[in-house]
């Protein structure tokens, strides 16, 4: 699915069919302008609950609400035409029961026009995934480092090392069998990520996993160097926009204080009455 050949946004089945082919490209987005910039380059764009940390200054994703996700989802949808939009289900919106998950998943899709939802969890969420898919809510799964479980995981650590790898492989198989059309593998050792990719029939989307995954995703503010509170080891920064932005703001402030910015009569001199 090359960016130049797209005539419409792909659907979940299109992404599923990309298994083993050209790697799927994805980034997160939270605003219309950012979505517009990445639309022609991405197969799908994720409205991630990382918005809580990146744009709202929260210490984790746990404080993100349904209202926040809907607001940012609507903004991103306005900027997309050829990429599919996937939206995160926030913490507390799906774990209680299958019915709660369907109610909130349907609400997210109806109000934002997302093509699918993403939720975290493996074996323990398989029946919920099955329930949603059977009722018309396509699901992208997310296993490995699951940020909404950061308090029980004990930090942002690599997942699946050693004996824990068997459990993570079981998670991947469970979400695939339950009907997820793709699965995000976050902070998973390369060998395990490659094994999972080989053993399940849906695309794996890596973030700090392996180049052997069926696709990759990054938080856009990380790869652009806009979010500087911390930098994950696996993130490659393709730009350093925070540094550029701060330098530009400092230059602007210096000009204002020096009264060296253009005055209105100079800017609009060509509009003066003749």
Short mmCIF file of C-alpha atoms in Angstrom, two decimals:
data_model
loop_
_atom_site.label_atom_id
_atom_site.label_comp_id
_atom_site.label_asym_id
_atom_site.label_seq_id
_atom_site.Cartn_x
_atom_site.Cartn_y
_atom_site.Cartn_z
CA UNK A 1 0.00 0.00 0.00
CA UNK A 2 2.24 2.80 -1.20
CA UNK A 3 1.32 6.31 -0.15
CA UNK A 4 1.08 7.56 -3.74
CA UNK A 5 -1.26 4.76 -4.86
CA UNK A 6 -3.95 5.27 -2.23
CA UNK A 7 -7.41 6.27 -3.46
CA UNK A 8 -9.19 5.79 -0.15
CA UNK A 9 -8.31 5.20 3.45
CA UNK A 10 -7.59 1.53 4.12
CA UNK A 11 -9.92 -0.49 6.30
CA UNK A 12 -8.98 -3.01 9.00
CA UNK A 13 -9.12 -5.90 6.53
CA UNK A 14 -6.71 -4.02 4.25
CA UNK A 15 -4.22 -3.70 7.07
CA UNK A 16 -4.68 -7.35 7.99
CA UNK A 17 -3.96 -8.29 4.37
CA UNK A 18 -0.64 -6.41 4.54
CA UNK A 19 0.79 -9.21 6.73
CA UNK A 20 4.21 -10.18 5.40
CA UNK A 21 4.23 -7.45 2.74
CA UNK A 22 5.55 -3.90 2.61
CA UNK A 23 5.83 -2.68 6.22
CA UNK A 24 2.93 -0.59 7.47
CA UNK A 25 3.79 2.99 8.42
CA UNK A 26 2.15 4.68 11.38
CA UNK A 27 2.53 7.69 13.68
CA UNK A 28 0.44 9.17 16.44
CA UNK A 29 -1.45 12.42 15.90
CA UNK A 30 -3.54 14.62 18.18
CA UNK A 31 -4.28 17.71 16.05
CA UNK A 32 -5.58 18.53 12.58
CA UNK A 33 -2.37 20.15 11.23
CA UNK A 34 -0.23 17.20 12.32
CA UNK A 35 -2.69 14.74 10.80
CA UNK A 36 -2.60 16.66 7.52
CA UNK A 37 1.21 16.44 7.41
CA UNK A 38 1.32 12.68 7.85
CA UNK A 39 -1.83 11.68 5.93
CA UNK A 40 -0.19 10.78 2.62
CA UNK A 41 2.76 9.04 4.27
CA UNK A 42 1.02 6.74 6.79
CA UNK A 43 -1.15 3.68 6.32
CA UNK A 44 -2.87 4.38 9.64
CA UNK A 45 -2.67 7.19 12.17
CA UNK A 46 -3.17 6.48 15.85
CA UNK A 47 -4.90 8.96 18.13
CA UNK A 48 -2.94 7.72 21.12
CA UNK A 49 -3.68 8.22 24.79
CA UNK A 50 -0.06 9.41 24.86
CA UNK A 51 -1.77 12.76 24.21
CA UNK A 52 -2.12 13.05 27.98
CA UNK A 53 1.64 13.20 28.46
CA UNK A 54 2.59 14.91 25.19
CA UNK A 55 0.01 17.72 25.06
CA UNK A 56 -1.60 17.88 28.50
CA UNK A 57 1.43 17.49 30.73
CA UNK A 58 0.11 14.47 32.61
CA UNK A 59 2.65 12.15 34.30
CA UNK A 60 1.21 9.06 32.55
CA UNK A 61 -1.65 8.01 30.30
CA UNK A 62 -3.88 7.07 33.25
CA UNK A 63 -5.56 10.46 33.53
CA UNK A 64 -6.76 10.53 29.93
CA UNK A 65 -10.56 10.57 29.60
CA UNK A 66 -13.07 9.58 26.96
CA UNK A 67 -13.86 13.26 26.38
CA UNK A 68 -10.20 14.00 25.71
CA UNK A 69 -9.92 11.13 23.25
CA UNK A 70 -13.09 12.18 21.43
CA UNK A 71 -11.94 15.80 21.17
CA UNK A 72 -8.55 14.88 19.73
CA UNK A 73 -10.06 12.15 17.56
CA UNK A 74 -12.38 14.65 15.91
CA UNK A 75 -9.45 16.99 15.30
CA UNK A 76 -7.32 14.28 13.69
CA UNK A 77 -10.20 13.03 11.55
CA UNK A 78 -10.48 16.48 9.94
CA UNK A 79 -6.93 16.13 8.67
CA UNK A 80 -7.08 12.60 7.25
CA UNK A 81 -8.21 11.44 3.83
CA UNK A 82 -5.97 8.57 2.76
CA UNK A 83 -4.82 7.13 6.11
CA UNK A 84 -7.05 5.10 8.42
CA UNK A 85 -7.58 6.48 11.91
CA UNK A 86 -7.28 4.19 14.94
CA UNK A 87 -8.12 5.58 18.38
CA UNK A 88 -7.02 4.42 21.81
CA UNK A 89 -9.55 3.38 24.41
CA UNK A 90 -8.47 5.18 27.59
CA UNK A 91 -7.75 3.55 30.91
CA UNK A 92 -10.93 2.50 32.72
CA UNK A 93 -13.13 2.57 29.62
CA UNK A 94 -13.05 -1.15 28.75
CA UNK A 95 -11.57 -3.29 31.53
CA UNK A 96 -14.69 -3.66 33.70
CA UNK A 97 -16.77 -5.73 31.29
CA UNK A 98 -17.33 -6.60 27.65
CA UNK A 99 -20.47 -4.48 27.71
CA UNK A 100 -18.60 -1.45 29.03
CA UNK A 101 -15.96 -1.94 26.35
CA UNK A 102 -18.57 -2.11 23.59
CA UNK A 103 -20.44 0.93 24.86
CA UNK A 104 -17.29 3.06 24.93
CA UNK A 105 -15.75 1.59 21.77
CA UNK A 106 -18.94 2.28 19.83
CA UNK A 107 -19.06 5.82 21.24
CA UNK A 108 -15.47 6.53 20.16
CA UNK A 109 -16.09 5.25 16.65
CA UNK A 110 -19.44 6.99 16.23
CA UNK A 111 -18.24 10.39 17.44
CA UNK A 112 -14.81 10.47 15.79
CA UNK A 113 -15.40 8.30 12.69
CA UNK A 114 -12.35 6.21 13.58
CA UNK A 115 -11.83 3.04 11.60
CA UNK A 116 -10.95 1.00 14.68
CA UNK A 117 -10.11 1.19 18.37
CA UNK A 118 -6.96 0.04 20.14
CA UNK A 119 -6.91 -1.51 23.59
CA UNK A 120 -4.19 -2.93 25.80
CA UNK A 121 -3.95 -6.49 27.06
CA UNK A 122 -3.44 -10.04 25.89
CA UNK A 123 -5.02 -13.28 27.14
CA UNK A 124 -7.10 -11.43 29.71
CA UNK A 125 -8.68 -9.18 27.04
CA UNK A 126 -9.27 -11.85 24.39
CA UNK A 127 -12.96 -12.36 25.17
CA UNK A 128 -13.53 -8.60 25.18
CA UNK A 129 -11.87 -8.33 21.77
CA UNK A 130 -14.03 -11.18 20.47
CA UNK A 131 -17.15 -9.47 21.83
CA UNK A 132 -16.30 -6.13 20.19
CA UNK A 133 -15.36 -7.56 16.82
CA UNK A 134 -18.55 -9.61 16.67
CA UNK A 135 -20.51 -6.37 17.16
CA UNK A 136 -18.79 -4.27 14.52
CA UNK A 137 -15.97 -2.63 16.50
CA UNK A 138 -12.63 -3.55 14.86
CA UNK A 139 -9.80 -3.90 17.38
CA UNK A 140 -6.07 -3.36 17.21
CA UNK A 141 -4.48 -5.05 20.22
CA UNK A 142 -1.47 -3.84 22.21
CA UNK A 143 0.81 -6.13 24.22
CA UNK A 144 4.28 -6.04 25.74
CA UNK A 145 4.81 -2.76 27.55
CA UNK A 146 1.27 -1.55 28.11
CA UNK A 147 1.46 2.02 29.46
CA UNK A 148 -1.94 1.88 31.15
CA UNK A 149 -0.56 -0.91 33.36
CA UNK A 150 2.63 0.95 34.22
CA UNK A 151 1.96 0.81 37.97
CA UNK A 152 1.70 -2.97 37.98
CA UNK A 153 4.56 -3.45 35.51
CA UNK A 154 6.89 -1.44 37.74
CA UNK A 155 7.99 1.10 35.15
CA UNK A 156 8.71 1.45 31.45
CA UNK A 157 10.69 -1.77 31.17
CA UNK A 158 11.33 -4.19 28.32
CA UNK A 159 8.77 -6.99 28.46
CA UNK A 160 9.07 -10.67 27.54
CA UNK A 161 12.65 -11.39 28.50
CA UNK A 162 13.57 -14.94 29.44
CA UNK A 163 10.74 -17.15 30.66
CA UNK A 164 8.27 -14.25 30.29
CA UNK A 165 8.53 -14.63 26.54
CA UNK A 166 6.18 -17.63 26.51
CA UNK A 167 3.44 -15.60 28.19
CA UNK A 168 3.84 -12.78 25.69
CA UNK A 169 3.65 -15.22 22.78
CA UNK A 170 0.46 -16.62 24.33
CA UNK A 171 -0.91 -13.06 24.53
CA UNK A 172 -0.20 -12.50 20.84
CA UNK A 173 -1.87 -15.75 19.81
CA UNK A 174 -4.88 -15.03 22.02
CA UNK A 175 -5.60 -11.57 20.56
CA UNK A 176 -5.10 -12.85 17.01
CA UNK A 177 -7.49 -15.77 17.57
CA UNK A 178 -10.01 -13.41 19.19
CA UNK A 179 -10.24 -11.36 16.00
CA UNK A 180 -7.86 -8.42 16.39
CA UNK A 181 -6.72 -7.30 12.93
CA UNK A 182 -3.25 -6.22 14.12
CA UNK A 183 -1.24 -6.07 17.33
CA UNK A 184 1.22 -3.49 18.64
CA UNK A 185 4.35 -4.94 20.25
CA UNK A 186 5.92 -2.37 22.57
CA UNK A 187 9.36 -2.78 24.11
CA UNK A 188 9.68 -6.45 23.18
CA UNK A 189 13.09 -8.09 22.55
CA UNK A 190 13.92 -8.45 18.88
CA UNK A 191 14.10 -12.24 18.86
CA UNK A 192 10.73 -12.58 20.58
CA UNK A 193 9.12 -9.97 18.34
CA UNK A 194 10.36 -11.86 15.29
CA UNK A 195 9.02 -15.13 16.70
CA UNK A 196 5.61 -13.60 17.39
CA UNK A 197 5.53 -12.07 13.90
CA UNK A 198 6.23 -15.49 12.38
CA UNK A 199 3.67 -17.37 14.47
CA UNK A 200 0.54 -15.20 14.18
CA UNK A 201 -1.44 -14.40 11.05
CA UNK A 202 -2.09 -10.72 11.75
CA UNK A 203 0.38 -7.83 11.32
CA UNK A 204 2.66 -6.92 14.20
CA UNK A 205 3.30 -3.20 14.66
CA UNK A 206 6.55 -2.59 16.48
CA UNK A 207 7.49 0.24 18.80
CA UNK A 208 10.83 -0.54 20.32
CA UNK A 209 10.53 -4.14 19.10
CA UNK A 210 12.06 -5.32 15.80
CA UNK A 211 12.54 -4.16 12.23
CA UNK A 212 11.17 -7.60 11.37
CA UNK A 213 7.67 -6.58 12.49
CA UNK A 214 5.02 -6.01 9.82
CA UNK A 215 4.97 -2.28 10.59
CA UNK A 216 6.30 0.41 12.89
CA UNK A 217 4.80 3.23 14.92
CA UNK A 218 6.27 6.13 16.88
CA UNK A 219 4.85 8.98 18.90
CA UNK A 220 5.20 11.84 16.43
CA UNK A 221 6.35 14.33 19.05
CA UNK A 222 9.16 11.93 19.98
CA UNK A 223 10.44 11.46 16.42
CA UNK A 224 10.21 15.20 15.69
CA UNK A 225 12.01 16.12 18.89
CA UNK A 226 9.05 18.12 20.20
CA UNK A 227 8.56 16.08 23.39
CA UNK A 228 11.73 16.34 25.47
CA UNK A 229 10.63 15.33 28.98
CA UNK A 230 12.35 12.01 28.31
CA UNK A 231 13.54 9.99 25.31
CA UNK A 232 13.06 6.25 24.97
CA UNK A 233 16.21 4.45 23.86
CA UNK A 234 14.50 3.05 20.78
CA UNK A 235 13.35 6.45 19.47
CA UNK A 236 15.20 7.95 16.53
CA UNK A 237 14.75 11.70 16.33
CA UNK A 238 14.37 12.79 12.73
CA UNK A 239 14.26 16.47 13.73
CA UNK A 240 14.86 18.63 16.80
CA UNK A 241 11.89 20.96 16.62
CA UNK A 242 11.79 21.77 20.33
CA UNK A 243 15.29 23.24 20.09
CA UNK A 244 14.41 25.11 16.89
CA UNK A 245 11.17 26.38 18.40
CA UNK A 246 12.79 27.60 21.59
CA UNK A 247 15.50 29.40 19.60
CA UNK A 248 12.84 31.06 17.43
CA UNK A 249 10.85 32.17 20.48
CA UNK A 250 13.99 33.58 22.09
CA UNK A 251 14.81 35.49 18.89
CA UNK A 252 11.28 36.87 18.73
CA UNK A 253 11.37 37.92 22.39
CA UNK A 254 14.71 39.68 21.87
CA UNK A 255 13.33 41.61 18.89
CA UNK A 256 10.23 42.68 20.76
CA UNK A 257 12.28 43.93 23.72
CA UNK A 258 14.59 45.77 21.33
CA UNK A 259 11.60 47.23 19.47
CA UNK A 260 13.10 45.91 16.24
CA UNK A 261 10.06 44.08 14.93
CA UNK A 262 8.27 45.54 11.88
CA UNK A 263 5.88 48.37 12.67
CA UNK A 264 2.44 48.37 11.11
CA UNK A 265 3.12 51.37 8.89
CA UNK A 266 6.04 49.54 7.30
CA UNK A 267 4.28 46.22 6.89
CA UNK A 268 1.22 47.75 5.29
CA UNK A 269 2.95 50.64 3.47
CA UNK A 270 1.76 49.36 0.09
CA UNK A 271 -1.85 49.65 1.27
CA UNK A 272 -1.60 53.34 2.16
CA UNK A 273 -3.92 55.73 0.22
CA UNK A 274 -2.28 57.10 -2.92
#
